[in-house]
Amino acid sequence: MANENKLQAIISHCKEYGFVFPSSEIYDGLGAVYDYGQNGAELKKNIKDYWWKSMTQLHDHIVGIDAAIFMHPTTWKASGHVDNFSDPMIDNKDSKKRYRVDHLIEAYAEQLAPDASAALIQSMEQLIAADDFAGLKNLIDTNNIKCSVSGTCNWTDVRQFNLMFGTQLGSVAEESSEIYLRPETAQGIFVNFLNVQKTGRMKIPFGIAQIGKAFRNEIVARGFIFRMREFEQMEMQFFVRPGTQQEWYQYWKEARMQWHLSLGISPNKYRFHDHVKLAHYADAACDIEYDFPMGFKELEGIHSRTDFDLKNHQQFSGKKLTYFDTELNQHYIPYVVETSIGLDRTFLMLLSEAYQEEDLSTEEKQDARVVLKLPAMLAPYKLAILPLLKKDGLPEIAKELMAECRGSFKCFYEEKDAIGKRYRRMDAIGTPFCVTIDHQTKEDGTVTIRHRDSMLQERVALKDIKQIVLNAVQY
Ligand code: ATP
């Protein structure tokens, strides 16, 4: 399937099977905001649990927190977001369409011959690095770059557009102060660094993990749940001795790649992209990119953030944020290596891997199925329990199995429709096992278990079902 079609197919499938809906759809939706439906919410929760366990339960020196979305406004001064968290943008006066300047120029460059394209991109990058907005405008004008909607070159000046959403705290307008919806979860960890270190008696090196919502007023939000204005991050800040950050940066690069491979995804679907132009806080940084239907794109960032954040919070708050290293007999501000992965992008990656349209036609009849080959441990439902008929005591046996299993993993019960139809519905939401209870069950205590990926069916003892599923979904 062509990649463009694949993304469209995934979007439709998500909507049809209760994974992702456009937000407030009855009002025609809201740009780049999405809601997770009944199956999407389960999948998302399972991804979070898998990440959380790998970080906090399977690692000796990482603990998790859950900080508030609202933070003191000075936080964002100290972190550099008030001054630096912005993209240059430009508006077309005729169509009123707003563009990110780099996206506009890149789209134009793609139509040029390779040499001309490379030269244009190079000029653009130099101008962006120098914050030369007049130069960028000039570059757009001299290349006669047109708006794709109006077809004109009638542009405003280039302006910086801060990506943070502001809102008011307090009920009385005059007394209220402007605060921001956090654009990343990391700062909640930094400001709690000493609280956690002291109350948890943590010794360096140690990490603090967090999963939570982040908000960015993205100028160009596209690619379904790839780029949203409200999204979720799974971040971990690892606090280390100054001077050891390169070692730990390499460690986390490797550890995070191993985590991705543990999802059963082929290594050639991933690549590292090392940053050449580093963010204001970093001394080394890379992205783990995944080959989405739109091509290789950032999924996770690994950043060596130096002592930038803690040092600035210490300066802006006037509170000491140093750690006393008993081995070195020395106070210092720790360095930080961060791993930051988008939960929604992980969700999209898993769906991109899992979604398959299979042609099952034989000489006798045409047939096809859509199946989500999700890792069993992450699937919304682990087991579907299906009595073949709605009579003869079969539902009773099925409900007993349901009662036995539902405390350990999520089960789906259904007694309507032909069994083939029920199997297909379970394939479409990625349920790894279906169990059918039939008349033979009453005679010899066996059931048919059907495996989602191979569609193989085998006869096994009813009493073994729970353990078979547990073996496949536990991690
Ligand atoms: P991009 O370059 O794609 O805008 P970024 O480099 O700004 O991303 P980070 O600030 O490093 O992203 O955030 C860490 C992770 O959070 C990203 O790797 C990505 O998975 C996720 N993320 C960032 N912005 C969004 C968004 N608008 N929608 C969904 N996920 C996002």
Short mmCIF file of C-alpha atoms and ligand atoms in Angstrom, two decimals:
data_model
loop_
_atom_site.label_atom_id
_atom_site.label_comp_id
_atom_site.label_asym_id
_atom_site.label_seq_id
_atom_site.Cartn_x
_atom_site.Cartn_y
_atom_site.Cartn_z
CA MET A 1 0.00 0.00 0.00
CA ALA A 2 1.33 3.45 -0.88
CA ASN A 3 2.42 5.32 2.21
CA GLU A 4 0.02 8.23 1.75
CA ASN A 5 -2.83 5.71 1.44
CA LYS A 6 -1.61 3.86 4.48
CA LEU A 7 -1.87 6.92 6.70
CA GLN A 8 -5.39 7.60 5.39
CA ALA A 9 -6.34 3.96 5.98
CA ILE A 10 -5.03 4.14 9.55
CA ILE A 11 -6.96 7.37 10.22
CA SER A 12 -10.21 5.82 8.94
CA HIS A 13 -9.59 2.60 10.84
CA CYS A 14 -8.95 4.51 14.06
CA LYS A 15 -12.25 6.28 13.70
CA GLU A 16 -14.27 3.24 12.68
CA TYR A 17 -12.99 1.05 15.51
CA GLY A 18 -12.98 3.49 18.41
CA PHE A 19 -9.27 4.30 18.60
CA VAL A 20 -9.08 8.01 17.75
CA PHE A 21 -11.79 10.58 16.95
CA PRO A 22 -11.38 14.21 15.88
CA SER A 23 -12.00 16.34 18.98
CA SER A 24 -15.53 17.77 19.38
CA GLU A 25 -16.44 16.29 16.03
CA ILE A 26 -20.09 17.30 16.19
CA TYR A 27 -18.82 20.90 15.90
CA ASP A 28 -16.60 19.92 12.94
CA GLY A 29 -13.57 19.24 15.09
CA LEU A 30 -10.76 21.41 16.41
CA GLY A 31 -7.48 21.77 14.49
CA ALA A 32 -4.90 19.19 15.49
CA VAL A 33 -6.74 18.07 18.63
CA TYR A 34 -7.91 14.47 18.94
CA ASP A 35 -9.81 12.30 21.39
CA TYR A 36 -8.95 8.71 22.13
CA GLY A 37 -11.91 6.33 22.01
CA GLN A 38 -12.59 3.16 23.97
CA ASN A 39 -9.92 1.05 22.25
CA GLY A 40 -7.44 3.89 21.78
CA ALA A 41 -7.56 4.75 25.47
CA GLU A 42 -6.72 1.12 26.37
CA LEU A 43 -3.84 0.95 23.90
CA LYS A 44 -2.50 4.28 25.10
CA LYS A 45 -2.69 3.21 28.73
CA ASN A 46 -0.89 -0.04 27.94
CA ILE A 47 1.93 1.87 26.20
CA LYS A 48 2.25 4.15 29.23
CA ASP A 49 2.36 1.17 31.60
CA TYR A 50 5.03 -0.53 29.48
CA TRP A 51 7.23 2.57 29.44
CA TRP A 52 6.62 3.33 33.13
CA LYS A 53 7.52 -0.20 34.16
CA SER A 54 10.68 -0.23 32.06
CA MET A 55 11.78 3.07 33.57
CA THR A 56 10.75 2.84 37.20
CA GLN A 57 10.23 -0.82 38.10
CA LEU A 58 13.01 -2.39 36.08
CA HIS A 59 15.56 0.30 36.85
CA ASP A 60 17.15 0.55 40.29
CA HIS A 61 17.62 4.30 40.36
CA ILE A 62 14.60 5.87 38.67
CA VAL A 63 11.42 6.99 40.41
CA GLY A 64 8.30 8.53 38.89
CA ILE A 65 6.36 11.69 39.72
CA ASP A 66 3.21 13.42 38.50
CA ALA A 67 3.64 17.20 38.53
CA ALA A 68 0.91 19.75 37.77
CA ILE A 69 0.40 21.15 34.28
CA PHE A 70 0.29 24.70 35.66
CA MET A 71 3.58 25.99 37.00
CA HIS A 72 4.79 29.27 38.40
CA PRO A 73 5.28 31.60 35.38
CA THR A 74 8.91 32.25 36.28
CA THR A 75 9.59 28.58 35.49
CA TRP A 76 9.29 29.40 31.79
CA LYS A 77 11.53 32.43 32.05
CA ALA A 78 14.20 30.28 33.70
CA SER A 79 13.85 27.44 31.21
CA GLY A 80 14.25 29.82 28.27
CA HIS A 81 10.81 29.06 26.84
CA VAL A 82 9.50 32.64 27.12
CA ASP A 83 12.41 33.95 25.07
CA ASN A 84 13.31 31.03 22.85
CA PHE A 85 10.42 28.67 22.33
CA SER A 86 9.22 30.12 19.08
CA ASP A 87 9.19 29.53 15.36
CA PRO A 88 9.54 32.23 12.69
CA MET A 89 6.31 32.46 10.71
CA ILE A 90 4.79 34.49 7.92
CA ASP A 91 1.21 35.17 6.77
CA ASN A 92 -0.09 35.51 3.25
CA LYS A 93 -2.21 38.67 3.23
CA ASP A 94 -4.61 37.39 0.56
CA SER A 95 -5.37 33.89 1.82
CA LYS A 96 -4.67 34.72 5.49
CA LYS A 97 -2.83 31.39 5.64
CA ARG A 98 0.01 31.23 8.15
CA TYR A 99 3.18 29.31 7.39
CA ARG A 100 6.22 28.28 9.34
CA VAL A 101 8.95 29.99 7.36
CA ASP A 102 11.16 26.88 7.21
CA HIS A 103 8.24 24.73 5.98
CA LEU A 104 7.36 27.29 3.29
CA ILE A 105 10.91 27.53 1.97
CA GLU A 106 11.53 23.77 2.21
CA ALA A 107 8.37 23.00 0.23
CA TYR A 108 9.53 25.41 -2.48
CA ALA A 109 13.07 23.99 -2.45
CA GLU A 110 11.72 20.48 -3.09
CA GLN A 111 10.62 21.60 -6.56
CA LEU A 112 14.10 22.90 -7.52
CA ALA A 113 17.06 21.08 -9.03
CA PRO A 114 19.22 19.44 -6.31
CA ASP A 115 22.01 22.06 -6.36
CA ALA A 116 19.67 25.05 -6.28
CA SER A 117 17.62 23.37 -3.58
CA ALA A 118 20.66 22.71 -1.37
CA ALA A 119 21.87 26.31 -1.81
CA LEU A 120 18.49 27.71 -0.84
CA ILE A 121 18.22 25.50 2.26
CA GLN A 122 21.73 26.47 3.29
CA SER A 123 20.91 30.18 3.01
CA MET A 124 17.74 29.63 4.99
CA GLU A 125 19.53 27.77 7.77
CA GLN A 126 22.14 30.52 8.08
CA LEU A 127 19.45 33.19 8.32
CA ILE A 128 17.47 31.20 10.92
CA ALA A 129 20.59 30.61 13.01
CA ALA A 130 21.28 34.39 12.93
CA ASP A 131 17.61 35.24 13.73
CA ASP A 132 17.71 37.40 10.59
CA PHE A 133 13.99 37.81 9.88
CA ALA A 134 14.39 40.57 7.31
CA GLY A 135 16.83 38.30 5.46
CA LEU A 136 14.31 35.44 5.52
CA LYS A 137 11.60 37.70 4.13
CA ASN A 138 14.00 38.82 1.42
CA LEU A 139 14.79 35.19 0.57
CA ILE A 140 11.06 34.46 0.15
CA ASP A 141 10.58 37.59 -1.99
CA THR A 142 13.60 37.11 -4.24
CA ASN A 143 12.66 33.49 -4.91
CA ASN A 144 9.11 34.53 -5.69
CA ILE A 145 7.71 31.91 -3.33
CA LYS A 146 3.94 31.76 -3.57
CA CYS A 147 1.17 30.85 -1.15
CA SER A 148 -0.33 27.50 -2.13
CA VAL A 149 -3.86 28.79 -1.44
CA SER A 150 -3.94 32.30 -2.99
CA GLY A 151 -1.08 31.78 -5.45
CA THR A 152 0.25 35.27 -4.58
CA CYS A 153 3.49 36.61 -3.09
CA ASN A 154 1.70 39.15 -0.90
CA TRP A 155 3.46 38.37 2.40
CA THR A 156 3.59 40.01 5.84
CA ASP A 157 6.92 40.44 7.61
CA VAL A 158 8.44 37.41 9.28
CA ARG A 159 7.60 37.29 12.98
CA GLN A 160 8.47 35.08 15.91
CA PHE A 161 5.54 33.06 17.14
CA ASN A 162 5.79 31.68 20.65
CA LEU A 163 4.39 28.18 20.87
CA MET A 164 3.20 28.38 24.48
CA PHE A 165 -0.48 28.70 25.31
CA GLY A 166 -1.10 31.40 27.90
CA THR A 167 -4.09 31.59 30.23
CA GLN A 168 -5.17 33.54 33.31
CA LEU A 169 -4.85 32.30 36.86
CA GLY A 170 -7.28 33.83 39.35
CA SER A 171 -10.93 34.82 39.11
CA VAL A 172 -10.67 38.61 39.24
CA ALA A 173 -9.29 39.97 36.01
CA GLU A 174 -7.15 42.74 37.56
CA GLU A 175 -5.60 40.38 40.08
CA SER A 176 -5.00 37.52 37.70
CA SER A 177 -1.58 36.73 36.32
CA GLU A 178 -0.67 35.10 33.05
CA ILE A 179 0.48 31.53 33.27
CA TYR A 180 1.22 28.93 30.63
CA LEU A 181 0.07 25.45 29.83
CA ARG A 182 3.34 23.55 30.03
CA PRO A 183 5.00 22.96 26.62
CA GLU A 184 7.04 20.04 28.04
CA THR A 185 6.80 17.93 31.17
CA ALA A 186 10.52 18.19 31.99
CA GLN A 187 10.33 21.40 34.01
CA GLY A 188 8.02 19.76 36.56
CA ILE A 189 10.87 17.34 37.19
CA PHE A 190 13.56 20.01 37.48
CA VAL A 191 11.68 22.11 40.02
CA ASN A 192 11.06 18.97 42.11
CA PHE A 193 14.61 17.70 41.81
CA LEU A 194 15.57 18.37 45.43
CA ASN A 195 12.17 17.33 46.85
CA VAL A 196 12.57 13.91 45.28
CA GLN A 197 16.29 13.60 45.97
CA LYS A 198 15.86 14.39 49.66
CA THR A 199 12.62 12.52 50.41
CA GLY A 200 13.70 9.51 48.34
CA ARG A 201 17.31 9.69 49.67
CA MET A 202 18.43 9.33 46.06
CA LYS A 203 22.10 9.15 45.22
CA ILE A 204 23.53 10.38 41.97
CA PRO A 205 23.24 8.98 39.32
CA PHE A 206 19.45 8.73 39.54
CA GLY A 207 16.46 9.52 37.38
CA ILE A 208 12.97 10.99 37.67
CA ALA A 209 10.34 9.88 35.18
CA GLN A 210 7.02 11.44 34.33
CA ILE A 211 4.15 10.95 31.90
CA GLY A 212 1.84 13.85 31.20
CA LYS A 213 0.16 16.29 28.89
CA ALA A 214 2.05 19.04 27.12
CA PHE A 215 0.64 21.84 24.96
CA ARG A 216 2.14 23.64 21.97
CA ASN A 217 0.42 26.07 19.69
CA GLU A 218 1.96 24.46 16.61
CA ILE A 219 1.64 26.71 13.57
CA VAL A 220 1.42 23.83 11.18
CA ALA A 221 -0.19 20.88 12.85
CA ARG A 222 -0.54 17.91 10.55
CA GLY A 223 0.06 14.22 10.16
CA PHE A 224 -2.92 13.09 12.29
CA ILE A 225 -1.72 12.49 15.87
CA PHE A 226 1.92 13.02 14.87
CA ARG A 227 1.79 16.76 15.54
CA MET A 228 -0.93 17.94 17.87
CA ARG A 229 -1.56 21.00 19.97
CA GLU A 230 -2.33 18.91 23.05
CA PHE A 231 -0.29 15.75 23.39
CA GLU A 232 1.40 13.51 25.92
CA GLN A 233 5.07 13.03 26.67
CA MET A 234 6.92 10.30 28.55
CA GLU A 235 10.07 11.92 29.86
CA MET A 236 12.90 10.92 32.12
CA GLN A 237 15.62 13.20 33.47
CA PHE A 238 18.75 11.39 34.61
CA PHE A 239 20.92 13.39 37.03
CA VAL A 240 24.64 12.68 36.79
CA ARG A 241 28.01 13.95 37.96
CA PRO A 242 29.35 16.82 35.84
CA GLY A 243 31.86 15.38 33.38
CA THR A 244 30.11 12.00 33.09
CA GLN A 245 27.29 13.24 30.87
CA GLN A 246 28.78 11.90 27.62
CA GLU A 247 28.95 8.36 29.03
CA TRP A 248 25.36 8.54 30.23
CA TYR A 249 24.21 10.07 26.98
CA GLN A 250 25.65 7.06 25.12
CA TYR A 251 24.11 4.73 27.71
CA TRP A 252 20.62 6.18 27.23
CA LYS A 253 20.91 6.25 23.45
CA GLU A 254 21.56 2.52 23.51
CA ALA A 255 19.01 1.74 26.27
CA ARG A 256 16.22 3.60 24.52
CA MET A 257 16.92 1.89 21.21
CA GLN A 258 16.77 -1.49 22.99
CA TRP A 259 13.37 -0.49 24.42
CA HIS A 260 12.10 0.21 20.92
CA LEU A 261 13.40 -3.10 19.63
CA SER A 262 11.68 -4.86 22.56
CA LEU A 263 8.38 -3.90 20.89
CA GLY A 264 9.27 -6.38 18.16
CA ILE A 265 9.84 -3.69 15.54
CA SER A 266 12.59 -4.26 12.99
CA PRO A 267 15.84 -2.28 13.56
CA ASN A 268 15.75 -0.96 10.01
CA LYS A 269 12.58 0.99 10.82
CA TYR A 270 14.62 3.15 13.21
CA ARG A 271 17.55 5.48 12.82
CA PHE A 272 19.42 8.01 14.93
CA HIS A 273 19.55 11.61 13.80
CA ASP A 274 22.36 13.46 15.55
CA HIS A 275 21.70 17.17 15.97
CA VAL A 276 24.21 19.51 14.39
CA LYS A 277 22.59 22.72 15.57
CA LEU A 278 22.10 22.19 19.29
CA ALA A 279 19.31 23.72 21.35
CA HIS A 280 20.34 26.47 23.77
CA TYR A 281 20.53 24.02 26.69
CA ALA A 282 22.28 21.01 25.11
CA ASP A 283 25.85 19.79 24.69
CA ALA A 284 24.80 16.71 22.70
CA ALA A 285 21.45 15.67 21.27
CA CYS A 286 19.90 13.16 18.91
CA ASP A 287 16.50 11.94 17.84
CA ILE A 288 15.36 8.39 17.40
CA GLU A 289 13.45 8.52 14.14
CA TYR A 290 10.93 5.95 13.01
CA ASP A 291 9.88 5.27 9.44
CA PHE A 292 6.28 6.52 9.67
CA PRO A 293 3.99 6.30 6.61
CA MET A 294 5.10 9.95 5.99
CA GLY A 295 8.78 8.91 6.07
CA PHE A 296 11.46 8.94 8.78
CA LYS A 297 10.43 11.40 11.50
CA GLU A 298 11.30 12.16 15.10
CA LEU A 299 9.78 9.86 17.68
CA GLU A 300 12.01 10.44 20.68
CA GLY A 301 14.66 12.95 21.69
CA ILE A 302 17.73 12.16 23.79
CA HIS A 303 19.40 15.29 25.07
CA SER A 304 22.40 16.01 27.22
CA ARG A 305 21.01 19.16 28.84
CA THR A 306 24.07 20.03 30.93
CA ASP A 307 23.25 21.90 34.16
CA PHE A 308 21.35 24.52 32.20
CA ASP A 309 17.91 24.01 33.73
CA LEU A 310 18.89 23.50 37.37
CA LYS A 311 21.37 26.36 37.23
CA ASN A 312 18.76 28.73 35.86
CA HIS A 313 16.09 27.63 38.32
CA GLN A 314 18.60 28.21 41.10
CA GLN A 315 19.31 31.68 39.77
CA PHE A 316 15.68 32.69 39.14
CA SER A 317 14.28 31.22 42.38
CA GLY A 318 17.18 32.18 44.61
CA LYS A 319 16.98 28.64 46.11
CA LYS A 320 20.02 26.38 46.20
CA LEU A 321 19.62 23.39 43.90
CA THR A 322 22.95 21.72 44.57
CA TYR A 323 23.59 18.11 45.52
CA PHE A 324 26.14 16.99 48.06
CA ASP A 325 28.18 14.09 46.69
CA THR A 326 29.42 12.18 49.73
CA GLU A 327 31.94 10.18 47.70
CA LEU A 328 33.57 13.31 46.29
CA ASN A 329 32.84 15.36 49.40
CA GLN A 330 31.66 18.09 47.09
CA HIS A 331 28.57 20.20 46.32
CA TYR A 332 27.59 20.61 42.68
CA ILE A 333 24.66 21.17 40.35
CA PRO A 334 24.11 17.84 38.58
CA TYR A 335 24.18 17.47 34.82
CA VAL A 336 21.16 15.98 33.14
CA VAL A 337 20.60 13.50 30.33
CA GLU A 338 17.00 13.44 29.20
CA THR A 339 14.96 10.93 27.23
CA SER A 340 11.73 12.37 25.87
CA ILE A 341 9.28 10.35 23.83
CA GLY A 342 5.86 11.34 22.51
CA LEU A 343 3.15 8.96 23.64
CA ASP A 344 0.91 9.81 20.70
CA ARG A 345 3.75 9.31 18.23
CA THR A 346 4.47 5.93 19.83
CA PHE A 347 0.78 5.09 19.38
CA LEU A 348 0.98 6.08 15.70
CA MET A 349 4.16 4.05 15.26
CA LEU A 350 2.53 0.95 16.74
CA LEU A 351 -0.50 1.34 14.51
CA SER A 352 1.72 1.89 11.46
CA GLU A 353 3.48 -1.39 12.25
CA ALA A 354 0.35 -3.28 13.19
CA TYR A 355 -2.12 -2.25 10.48
CA GLN A 356 -2.34 -4.82 7.71
CA GLU A 357 -4.83 -5.51 4.97
CA GLU A 358 -4.62 -9.19 4.07
CA ASP A 359 -6.03 -10.81 0.99
CA LEU A 360 -7.43 -14.20 2.00
CA SER A 361 -9.06 -15.05 -1.31
CA THR A 362 -9.16 -18.66 -2.42
CA GLU A 363 -10.19 -20.13 -5.76
CA GLU A 364 -13.69 -20.50 -4.44
CA LYS A 365 -14.28 -17.10 -2.90
CA GLN A 366 -12.91 -13.62 -2.47
CA ASP A 367 -12.01 -12.69 1.08
CA ALA A 368 -9.91 -10.12 2.92
CA ARG A 369 -9.34 -8.93 6.44
CA VAL A 370 -7.92 -5.90 8.23
CA VAL A 371 -5.85 -6.93 11.21
CA LEU A 372 -3.91 -5.01 13.83
CA LYS A 373 -0.88 -7.14 14.67
CA LEU A 374 -0.17 -5.27 17.89
CA PRO A 375 2.24 -6.72 20.45
CA ALA A 376 -0.03 -8.94 22.59
CA MET A 377 1.08 -7.18 25.79
CA LEU A 378 -0.17 -3.82 24.44
CA ALA A 379 -3.42 -4.89 22.73
CA PRO A 380 -6.61 -3.26 24.11
CA TYR A 381 -8.18 -6.68 24.73
CA LYS A 382 -6.12 -9.81 25.30
CA LEU A 383 -8.86 -12.40 24.96
CA ALA A 384 -12.26 -12.60 23.28
CA ILE A 385 -14.61 -15.18 24.76
CA LEU A 386 -17.17 -16.32 22.23
CA PRO A 387 -19.86 -18.94 22.85
CA LEU A 388 -20.66 -20.51 19.48
CA LEU A 389 -24.40 -20.36 20.19
CA LYS A 390 -26.51 -18.33 22.55
CA LYS A 391 -28.08 -21.47 24.07
CA ASP A 392 -27.44 -24.99 25.35
CA GLY A 393 -25.50 -23.73 28.35
CA LEU A 394 -22.62 -22.37 26.21
CA PRO A 395 -22.95 -18.75 27.41
CA GLU A 396 -22.81 -19.99 31.01
CA ILE A 397 -19.48 -21.74 30.45
CA ALA A 398 -18.18 -18.67 28.61
CA LYS A 399 -19.18 -16.39 31.47
CA GLU A 400 -17.39 -18.62 33.95
CA LEU A 401 -14.21 -18.26 31.88
CA MET A 402 -14.79 -14.51 31.76
CA ALA A 403 -15.07 -14.41 35.57
CA GLU A 404 -11.86 -16.42 35.90
CA CYS A 405 -9.79 -14.23 33.54
CA ARG A 406 -11.04 -10.66 33.79
CA GLY A 407 -9.15 -9.90 37.00
CA SER A 408 -5.86 -10.71 35.28
CA PHE A 409 -6.30 -9.17 31.82
CA LYS A 410 -8.93 -7.46 29.73
CA CYS A 411 -11.46 -9.76 28.09
CA PHE A 412 -14.20 -9.17 25.54
CA TYR A 413 -17.43 -11.15 25.61
CA GLU A 414 -19.70 -11.52 22.61
CA GLU A 415 -22.42 -13.97 21.67
CA LYS A 416 -24.02 -12.28 18.63
CA ASP A 417 -23.34 -12.96 14.91
CA ALA A 418 -21.59 -15.72 13.03
CA ILE A 419 -18.27 -16.74 14.54
CA GLY A 420 -16.30 -15.65 11.42
CA LYS A 421 -17.67 -12.12 11.73
CA ARG A 422 -16.80 -12.00 15.40
CA TYR A 423 -13.23 -13.12 14.64
CA ARG A 424 -12.85 -10.33 12.08
CA ARG A 425 -14.02 -7.70 14.51
CA MET A 426 -11.44 -8.90 17.03
CA ASP A 427 -8.73 -8.87 14.31
CA ALA A 428 -9.61 -5.26 13.56
CA ILE A 429 -8.97 -4.15 17.14
CA GLY A 430 -5.91 -6.35 17.57
CA THR A 431 -7.17 -8.96 20.07
CA PRO A 432 -4.47 -11.66 20.04
CA PHE A 433 -6.65 -14.59 21.15
CA CYS A 434 -10.24 -15.67 20.61
CA VAL A 435 -11.72 -18.65 22.44
CA THR A 436 -14.82 -20.37 21.16
CA ILE A 437 -16.97 -22.44 23.47
CA ASP A 438 -18.97 -25.12 21.60
CA HIS A 439 -20.86 -28.33 22.30
CA GLN A 440 -17.66 -30.36 22.50
CA THR A 441 -16.64 -28.15 25.43
CA LYS A 442 -19.49 -29.64 27.42
CA GLU A 443 -18.35 -33.14 26.59
CA ASP A 444 -14.57 -33.01 27.03
CA GLY A 445 -13.75 -29.59 28.56
CA THR A 446 -11.83 -28.36 25.51
CA VAL A 447 -12.23 -25.12 23.53
CA THR A 448 -10.95 -23.73 20.26
CA ILE A 449 -8.32 -21.03 20.64
CA ARG A 450 -7.68 -18.91 17.57
CA HIS A 451 -4.42 -17.00 17.10
CA ARG A 452 -4.88 -13.56 15.54
CA ASP A 453 -1.76 -13.36 13.36
CA SER A 454 -1.66 -16.87 11.93
CA MET A 455 -5.45 -17.43 12.21
CA LEU A 456 -4.51 -20.95 13.33
CA GLN A 457 -7.06 -22.68 15.52
CA GLU A 458 -6.27 -25.38 18.00
CA ARG A 459 -8.14 -27.40 20.55
CA VAL A 460 -6.91 -26.91 24.11
CA ALA A 461 -8.24 -27.54 27.61
CA LEU A 462 -10.55 -24.81 28.88
CA LYS A 463 -8.72 -24.83 32.21
CA ASP A 464 -5.42 -23.88 30.45
CA ILE A 465 -6.73 -20.76 28.69
CA LYS A 466 -5.91 -18.25 31.38
CA GLN A 467 -2.30 -19.41 31.62
CA ILE A 468 -1.83 -19.51 27.83
CA VAL A 469 -2.93 -15.88 27.56
CA LEU A 470 -0.92 -14.82 30.60
CA ASN A 471 2.22 -16.36 29.11
CA ALA A 472 1.76 -14.31 25.95
CA VAL A 473 0.91 -10.95 27.51
CA GLN A 474 3.09 -10.75 30.59
CA TYR A 475 6.29 -8.71 30.44
P1 ATP B 1 9.41 18.40 16.44
O1 ATP B 1 10.80 18.74 15.92
O2 ATP B 1 8.77 17.23 15.73
O3 ATP B 1 8.52 19.59 16.59
P2 ATP B 1 10.57 18.61 19.04
O4 ATP B 1 12.00 18.36 18.73
O5 ATP B 1 10.09 19.99 19.25
O6 ATP B 1 9.63 17.87 17.94
P3 ATP B 1 10.79 17.73 21.75
O7 ATP B 1 10.63 19.07 22.31
O8 ATP B 1 12.12 17.07 21.76
O9 ATP B 1 10.16 17.70 20.27
O10 ATP B 1 9.72 16.78 22.45
C1 ATP B 1 9.94 15.41 22.74
C2 ATP B 1 8.95 14.51 22.04
O11 ATP B 1 7.62 14.96 22.23
C3 ATP B 1 9.13 14.46 20.53
O12 ATP B 1 10.13 13.55 20.17
C4 ATP B 1 7.77 14.00 20.08
O13 ATP B 1 7.64 12.58 20.14
C5 ATP B 1 6.83 14.61 21.09
N1 ATP B 1 6.20 15.81 20.53
C6 ATP B 1 6.72 17.06 20.43
N2 ATP B 1 5.84 17.90 19.87
C7 ATP B 1 4.72 17.18 19.62
C8 ATP B 1 3.45 17.49 19.05
N3 ATP B 1 3.13 18.73 18.66
N4 ATP B 1 2.53 16.48 18.93
C9 ATP B 1 2.81 15.23 19.34
N5 ATP B 1 3.99 14.88 19.88
C10 ATP B 1 4.94 15.83 20.03
#
